[in-house]
Amino acid sequence: MPELPEVEIIRRDFEREIVGRKIKSVEADGMRSIRRHHNRKQFANRLVGKKFSGVERRGKYLLCRLDDGDVLVVHLGMSGQLVRAKSAREATKKHTHVVITLTQGGQLRFVDPRTFGEMFVTELDTVEKEVAELAHLGIDPLDEPMSWEIFGRMFTAHRQKLKALLMDQRLIAGIGNIYSDEILFAAGLRGDRTGESLSAQEVRRLYRGMIEVLQDAVKHRGSTLADEQYVDLFGQAGGYQAFHQVYAREGEACRRCRKVIVRHRYGNRSTFSCPACQV
Ligand SMILES: [Zn+2]
């Protein structure tokens, strides 16, 4: 599932490639990806003839601004891809659900095999009403620099486990299952430690680990796992998975201490850690 680094890369690509372009036509193959709209025509009517005027990221959501004040909200869900085709003749991938054709040529395509992702158009002011998560979104660790003291107060006030706190969108926006595991390894902390158990030194390590992992992940253009679902706007896979220390490395040797990386259950997902490097 795309997390903050992947969505941030798509935002940057979108800003360079798509902002300033005008929408000529819109096609959707059904209602699944545009389920907040009444019908396909109503979705298309809110886009056709408008120009993209900017793009921002809130947590894992992309807000593509239109020149009339509306905004096209894109959430990639589990498996969504937002890709730019240079021309309409370029082969269409399977599971392409929405195609936005631009007047200067080229298309923006929304591909989503598992269909948990979505797109919808709304007024900027109503985005938070539409998506409850955005109304209560926590601090963005890349966009809103905070001191490690503030970060520490946020964490040490909670009895929940660190893994859950890192993934709580109301505290910190944009972190999911992959990056929480990598951040915890970088900090040398177990995910089942509680927030209130952290010492000042551990808070600093966790804070530094979070910033370093997220910045590195953006630098290497995100993580594309074995399922190859995440790609950037140009359809290219990310490179950060080669730098993962624990995530999806069960049974392999820890790069720091050579002990074997283990997998645990976490809700209905898996979490990975080194039994020696994380305390
Ligand atoms: Zn280790």
Short mmCIF file of C-alpha atoms and ligand atoms in Angstrom, two decimals:
data_model
loop_
_atom_site.label_atom_id
_atom_site.label_comp_id
_atom_site.label_asym_id
_atom_site.label_seq_id
_atom_site.Cartn_x
_atom_site.Cartn_y
_atom_site.Cartn_z
CA MET A 1 0.00 0.00 0.00
CA PRO A 2 1.46 3.36 -0.97
CA GLU A 3 2.49 5.44 2.04
CA LEU A 4 3.80 8.98 2.47
CA PRO A 5 6.99 8.61 0.33
CA GLU A 6 5.18 7.04 -2.64
CA VAL A 7 2.34 9.57 -2.61
CA GLU A 8 4.85 12.42 -2.24
CA ILE A 9 6.73 11.21 -5.34
CA ILE A 10 3.52 11.12 -7.36
CA ARG A 11 2.72 14.62 -6.09
CA ARG A 12 6.09 15.93 -7.28
CA ASP A 13 5.75 14.21 -10.67
CA PHE A 14 2.21 15.55 -11.02
CA GLU A 15 3.34 19.08 -10.21
CA ARG A 16 5.96 18.96 -12.94
CA GLU A 17 4.02 17.07 -15.59
CA ILE A 18 0.33 17.77 -15.16
CA VAL A 19 -0.19 21.12 -13.41
CA GLY A 20 -1.02 23.78 -16.01
CA ARG A 21 -2.70 21.27 -18.32
CA LYS A 22 -6.36 21.37 -19.30
CA ILE A 23 -8.81 18.47 -19.28
CA LYS A 24 -10.36 17.58 -22.62
CA SER A 25 -12.43 14.51 -21.74
CA VAL A 26 -12.97 11.98 -18.97
CA GLU A 27 -13.97 8.35 -19.16
CA ALA A 28 -14.70 5.90 -16.34
CA ASP A 29 -15.37 2.21 -16.90
CA GLY A 30 -17.81 1.93 -14.01
CA MET A 31 -18.67 3.49 -10.67
CA ARG A 32 -16.31 1.59 -8.36
CA SER A 33 -13.38 4.07 -8.49
CA ILE A 34 -15.67 7.14 -8.52
CA ARG A 35 -18.22 5.81 -6.05
CA ARG A 36 -18.86 9.13 -4.29
CA HIS A 37 -20.43 10.49 -7.49
CA HIS A 38 -24.00 9.92 -8.69
CA ASN A 39 -22.96 8.76 -12.13
CA ARG A 40 -20.09 8.90 -14.61
CA LYS A 41 -21.43 11.96 -16.42
CA GLN A 42 -21.61 13.99 -13.22
CA PHE A 43 -17.98 13.07 -12.41
CA ALA A 44 -16.82 14.00 -15.93
CA ASN A 45 -18.76 17.29 -15.94
CA ARG A 46 -16.88 18.49 -12.88
CA LEU A 47 -13.56 18.01 -14.69
CA VAL A 48 -13.92 18.67 -18.41
CA GLY A 49 -12.72 22.10 -19.54
CA LYS A 50 -10.88 22.79 -16.29
CA LYS A 51 -7.16 23.24 -15.82
CA PHE A 52 -5.04 21.68 -13.06
CA SER A 53 -3.69 24.60 -11.05
CA GLY A 54 -1.75 22.87 -8.28
CA VAL A 55 -1.34 19.71 -6.25
CA GLU A 56 -0.83 19.00 -2.58
CA ARG A 57 -0.55 15.93 -0.41
CA ARG A 58 -2.39 15.37 2.84
CA GLY A 59 -1.26 12.16 4.50
CA LYS A 60 -1.75 9.52 1.81
CA TYR A 61 -4.25 11.63 -0.17
CA LEU A 62 -3.48 13.72 -3.24
CA LEU A 63 -5.46 16.92 -3.72
CA CYS A 64 -5.22 18.02 -7.35
CA ARG A 65 -6.51 21.58 -7.50
CA LEU A 66 -8.59 22.78 -10.42
CA ASP A 67 -8.72 26.39 -11.65
CA ASP A 68 -12.35 26.88 -10.54
CA GLY A 69 -11.63 26.09 -6.88
CA ASP A 70 -12.69 22.45 -7.03
CA VAL A 71 -10.25 19.69 -6.23
CA LEU A 72 -9.78 16.20 -7.64
CA VAL A 73 -9.03 13.99 -4.63
CA VAL A 74 -7.05 10.82 -5.36
CA HIS A 75 -6.52 7.99 -2.89
CA LEU A 76 -4.51 5.03 -4.15
CA GLY A 77 -5.84 2.61 -1.51
CA MET A 78 -4.08 -0.77 -1.59
CA SER A 79 -3.09 -1.04 -5.21
CA GLY A 80 -3.94 2.19 -7.06
CA GLN A 81 -1.63 3.72 -9.66
CA LEU A 82 -1.86 7.17 -11.21
CA VAL A 83 0.08 7.08 -14.45
CA ARG A 84 0.70 9.47 -17.31
CA ALA A 85 0.41 8.15 -20.85
CA LYS A 86 2.21 10.26 -23.45
CA SER A 87 -0.56 9.63 -25.95
CA ALA A 88 -3.98 7.99 -26.10
CA ARG A 89 -2.47 5.31 -28.34
CA GLU A 90 -0.24 3.97 -25.56
CA ALA A 91 -1.43 0.50 -24.52
CA THR A 92 -3.93 0.58 -21.65
CA LYS A 93 -3.08 -1.53 -18.62
CA LYS A 94 -5.60 -4.01 -17.30
CA HIS A 95 -7.73 -2.57 -14.46
CA THR A 96 -7.61 1.00 -15.83
CA HIS A 97 -10.79 2.50 -14.38
CA VAL A 98 -10.54 6.22 -15.14
CA VAL A 99 -8.90 7.98 -18.10
CA ILE A 100 -8.49 11.77 -18.11
CA THR A 101 -7.45 13.04 -21.54
CA LEU A 102 -5.54 16.33 -21.60
CA THR A 103 -5.95 18.94 -24.33
CA GLN A 104 -2.23 19.16 -25.16
CA GLY A 105 -2.12 15.41 -25.67
CA GLY A 106 -1.51 12.63 -23.22
CA GLN A 107 -3.67 11.08 -20.57
CA LEU A 108 -3.78 10.60 -16.85
CA ARG A 109 -4.87 7.06 -16.04
CA PHE A 110 -6.10 5.57 -12.78
CA VAL A 111 -5.30 1.87 -12.56
CA ASP A 112 -6.49 -0.13 -9.56
CA PRO A 113 -6.68 -3.97 -9.54
CA ARG A 114 -8.08 -4.26 -6.01
CA THR A 115 -10.35 -1.19 -6.30
CA PHE A 116 -9.88 0.07 -2.74
CA GLY A 117 -8.62 3.36 -4.19
CA GLU A 118 -10.83 6.16 -5.42
CA MET A 119 -11.11 9.54 -7.11
CA PHE A 120 -13.68 12.23 -6.57
CA VAL A 121 -14.20 15.91 -7.28
CA THR A 122 -15.37 18.27 -4.57
CA GLU A 123 -14.98 21.83 -3.38
CA LEU A 124 -11.76 22.39 -1.45
CA ASP A 125 -13.72 23.40 1.67
CA THR A 126 -15.68 20.15 1.79
CA VAL A 127 -12.76 17.72 1.45
CA GLU A 128 -12.60 17.21 5.21
CA LYS A 129 -16.32 16.48 5.37
CA GLU A 130 -15.98 13.88 2.65
CA VAL A 131 -12.96 12.14 4.19
CA ALA A 132 -13.12 11.91 7.97
CA GLU A 133 -9.42 10.92 8.13
CA LEU A 134 -8.43 14.29 6.67
CA ALA A 135 -10.42 16.25 9.24
CA HIS A 136 -8.31 14.76 12.04
CA LEU A 137 -4.98 14.39 10.31
CA GLY A 138 -1.86 14.65 12.46
CA ILE A 139 1.44 16.34 11.71
CA ASP A 140 3.11 15.71 8.37
CA PRO A 141 6.62 14.50 9.23
CA LEU A 142 8.17 15.91 6.03
CA ASP A 143 6.16 19.10 5.46
CA GLU A 144 5.74 20.33 9.02
CA PRO A 145 9.01 20.17 10.91
CA MET A 146 8.47 19.66 14.63
CA SER A 147 10.97 19.48 17.44
CA TRP A 148 11.74 16.09 18.92
CA GLU A 149 10.39 17.44 22.24
CA ILE A 150 6.92 17.96 20.75
CA PHE A 151 7.17 14.59 19.03
CA GLY A 152 8.16 13.04 22.36
CA ARG A 153 5.25 14.57 24.25
CA MET A 154 2.90 13.15 21.62
CA PHE A 155 4.31 9.64 22.05
CA THR A 156 4.99 9.44 25.77
CA ALA A 157 1.40 10.52 26.54
CA HIS A 158 0.13 7.20 25.14
CA ARG A 159 -0.01 3.67 26.45
CA GLN A 160 -0.46 2.17 23.01
CA LYS A 161 2.31 0.29 21.26
CA LEU A 162 4.82 2.19 19.12
CA LYS A 163 3.79 0.39 15.94
CA ALA A 164 0.17 1.51 16.42
CA LEU A 165 1.18 5.05 17.39
CA LEU A 166 3.37 5.47 14.28
CA MET A 167 0.49 4.30 12.09
CA ASP A 168 -2.14 6.45 13.83
CA GLN A 169 -3.01 9.05 11.18
CA ARG A 170 -4.31 11.41 13.89
CA LEU A 171 -0.80 11.73 15.37
CA ILE A 172 1.51 11.51 12.35
CA ALA A 173 0.16 11.53 8.81
CA GLY A 174 1.19 9.12 6.08
CA ILE A 175 2.99 6.23 7.82
CA GLY A 176 1.74 2.66 7.25
CA ASN A 177 2.91 -0.89 7.73
CA ILE A 178 6.17 -0.76 5.75
CA TYR A 179 7.63 2.50 7.01
CA SER A 180 6.62 1.95 10.64
CA ASP A 181 8.69 -1.28 10.61
CA GLU A 182 11.66 0.45 8.98
CA ILE A 183 11.45 3.42 11.37
CA LEU A 184 11.35 1.12 14.42
CA PHE A 185 14.43 -0.74 13.18
CA ALA A 186 16.26 2.53 12.50
CA ALA A 187 15.42 3.63 16.06
CA GLY A 188 16.44 0.26 17.55
CA LEU A 189 13.04 -0.08 19.21
CA ARG A 190 10.52 -2.92 19.34
CA GLY A 191 7.08 -2.16 17.94
CA ASP A 192 5.37 -3.60 21.01
CA ARG A 193 7.01 -1.12 23.38
CA THR A 194 4.52 1.47 24.61
CA GLY A 195 4.76 5.19 24.00
CA GLU A 196 4.95 5.96 27.71
CA SER A 197 7.90 3.57 28.20
CA LEU A 198 10.26 5.65 26.05
CA SER A 199 13.20 7.44 27.60
CA ALA A 200 14.23 10.87 26.29
CA GLN A 201 17.09 9.28 24.40
CA GLU A 202 14.74 6.73 22.80
CA VAL A 203 12.35 9.48 21.76
CA ARG A 204 15.22 11.22 19.98
CA ARG A 205 16.19 7.97 18.24
CA LEU A 206 12.62 7.36 17.12
CA TYR A 207 12.26 10.90 15.83
CA ARG A 208 15.56 10.77 13.94
CA GLY A 209 14.72 7.32 12.56
CA MET A 210 11.38 8.56 11.26
CA ILE A 211 12.82 11.58 9.45
CA GLU A 212 15.78 9.67 7.99
CA VAL A 213 13.74 6.71 6.75
CA LEU A 214 11.07 8.88 5.11
CA GLN A 215 13.62 11.21 3.48
CA ASP A 216 15.67 8.27 2.21
CA ALA A 217 12.55 6.58 0.85
CA VAL A 218 11.60 9.71 -1.10
CA LYS A 219 15.19 10.02 -2.36
CA HIS A 220 15.01 6.47 -3.72
CA ARG A 221 11.52 7.04 -5.14
CA GLY A 222 9.56 4.83 -2.76
CA SER A 223 9.14 1.09 -2.27
CA THR A 224 7.83 -1.31 -4.88
CA LEU A 225 7.33 -4.74 -3.35
CA ALA A 226 7.21 -8.12 -5.05
CA ASP A 227 3.61 -7.51 -6.16
CA GLU A 228 4.96 -4.54 -8.20
CA GLN A 229 1.88 -2.47 -7.50
CA TYR A 230 3.44 0.87 -6.70
CA VAL A 231 4.75 2.83 -9.68
CA ASP A 232 5.36 6.54 -10.14
CA LEU A 233 3.56 8.81 -12.60
CA PHE A 234 5.77 7.50 -15.42
CA GLY A 235 5.04 3.86 -14.58
CA GLN A 236 8.49 3.30 -13.02
CA ALA A 237 9.01 1.19 -9.89
CA GLY A 238 10.64 2.68 -6.81
CA GLY A 239 14.09 1.65 -5.53
CA TYR A 240 13.85 1.90 -1.75
CA GLN A 241 12.89 -1.77 -1.25
CA ALA A 242 16.57 -2.62 -1.85
CA PHE A 243 17.36 -0.61 1.30
CA HIS A 244 14.69 -2.17 3.53
CA GLN A 245 16.32 -3.46 6.69
CA VAL A 246 13.44 -5.58 8.00
CA TYR A 247 10.23 -5.26 6.01
CA ALA A 248 9.48 -8.49 4.07
CA ARG A 249 12.95 -9.87 5.01
CA GLU A 250 11.74 -12.72 7.23
CA GLY A 251 14.40 -15.45 7.53
CA GLU A 252 17.14 -13.25 6.05
CA ALA A 253 20.13 -11.99 8.03
CA CYS A 254 19.98 -8.59 9.71
CA ARG A 255 22.35 -6.27 7.85
CA ARG A 256 23.61 -4.87 11.14
CA CYS A 257 24.04 -7.93 13.42
CA ARG A 258 23.48 -10.99 11.15
CA LYS A 259 20.70 -12.43 13.36
CA VAL A 260 17.64 -13.70 11.51
CA ILE A 261 14.80 -11.21 10.85
CA VAL A 262 11.51 -12.42 12.29
CA ARG A 263 7.90 -11.88 11.34
CA HIS A 264 5.04 -11.34 13.80
CA ARG A 265 1.32 -11.01 13.35
CA TYR A 266 -0.02 -7.50 13.71
CA GLY A 267 -3.80 -7.44 13.41
CA ASN A 268 -4.39 -8.98 10.01
CA ARG A 269 -0.98 -7.93 8.70
CA SER A 270 2.64 -8.86 9.26
CA THR A 271 5.32 -6.86 10.96
CA PHE A 272 9.07 -7.54 10.76
CA SER A 273 11.91 -6.86 13.16
CA CYS A 274 15.39 -7.88 14.26
CA PRO A 275 15.27 -9.69 17.64
CA ALA A 276 18.72 -8.37 18.59
CA CYS A 277 18.88 -4.79 17.25
CA GLN A 278 15.47 -3.73 18.55
CA VAL A 279 14.89 -3.54 22.31
ZN ZN B 1 20.03 -6.91 13.94
#
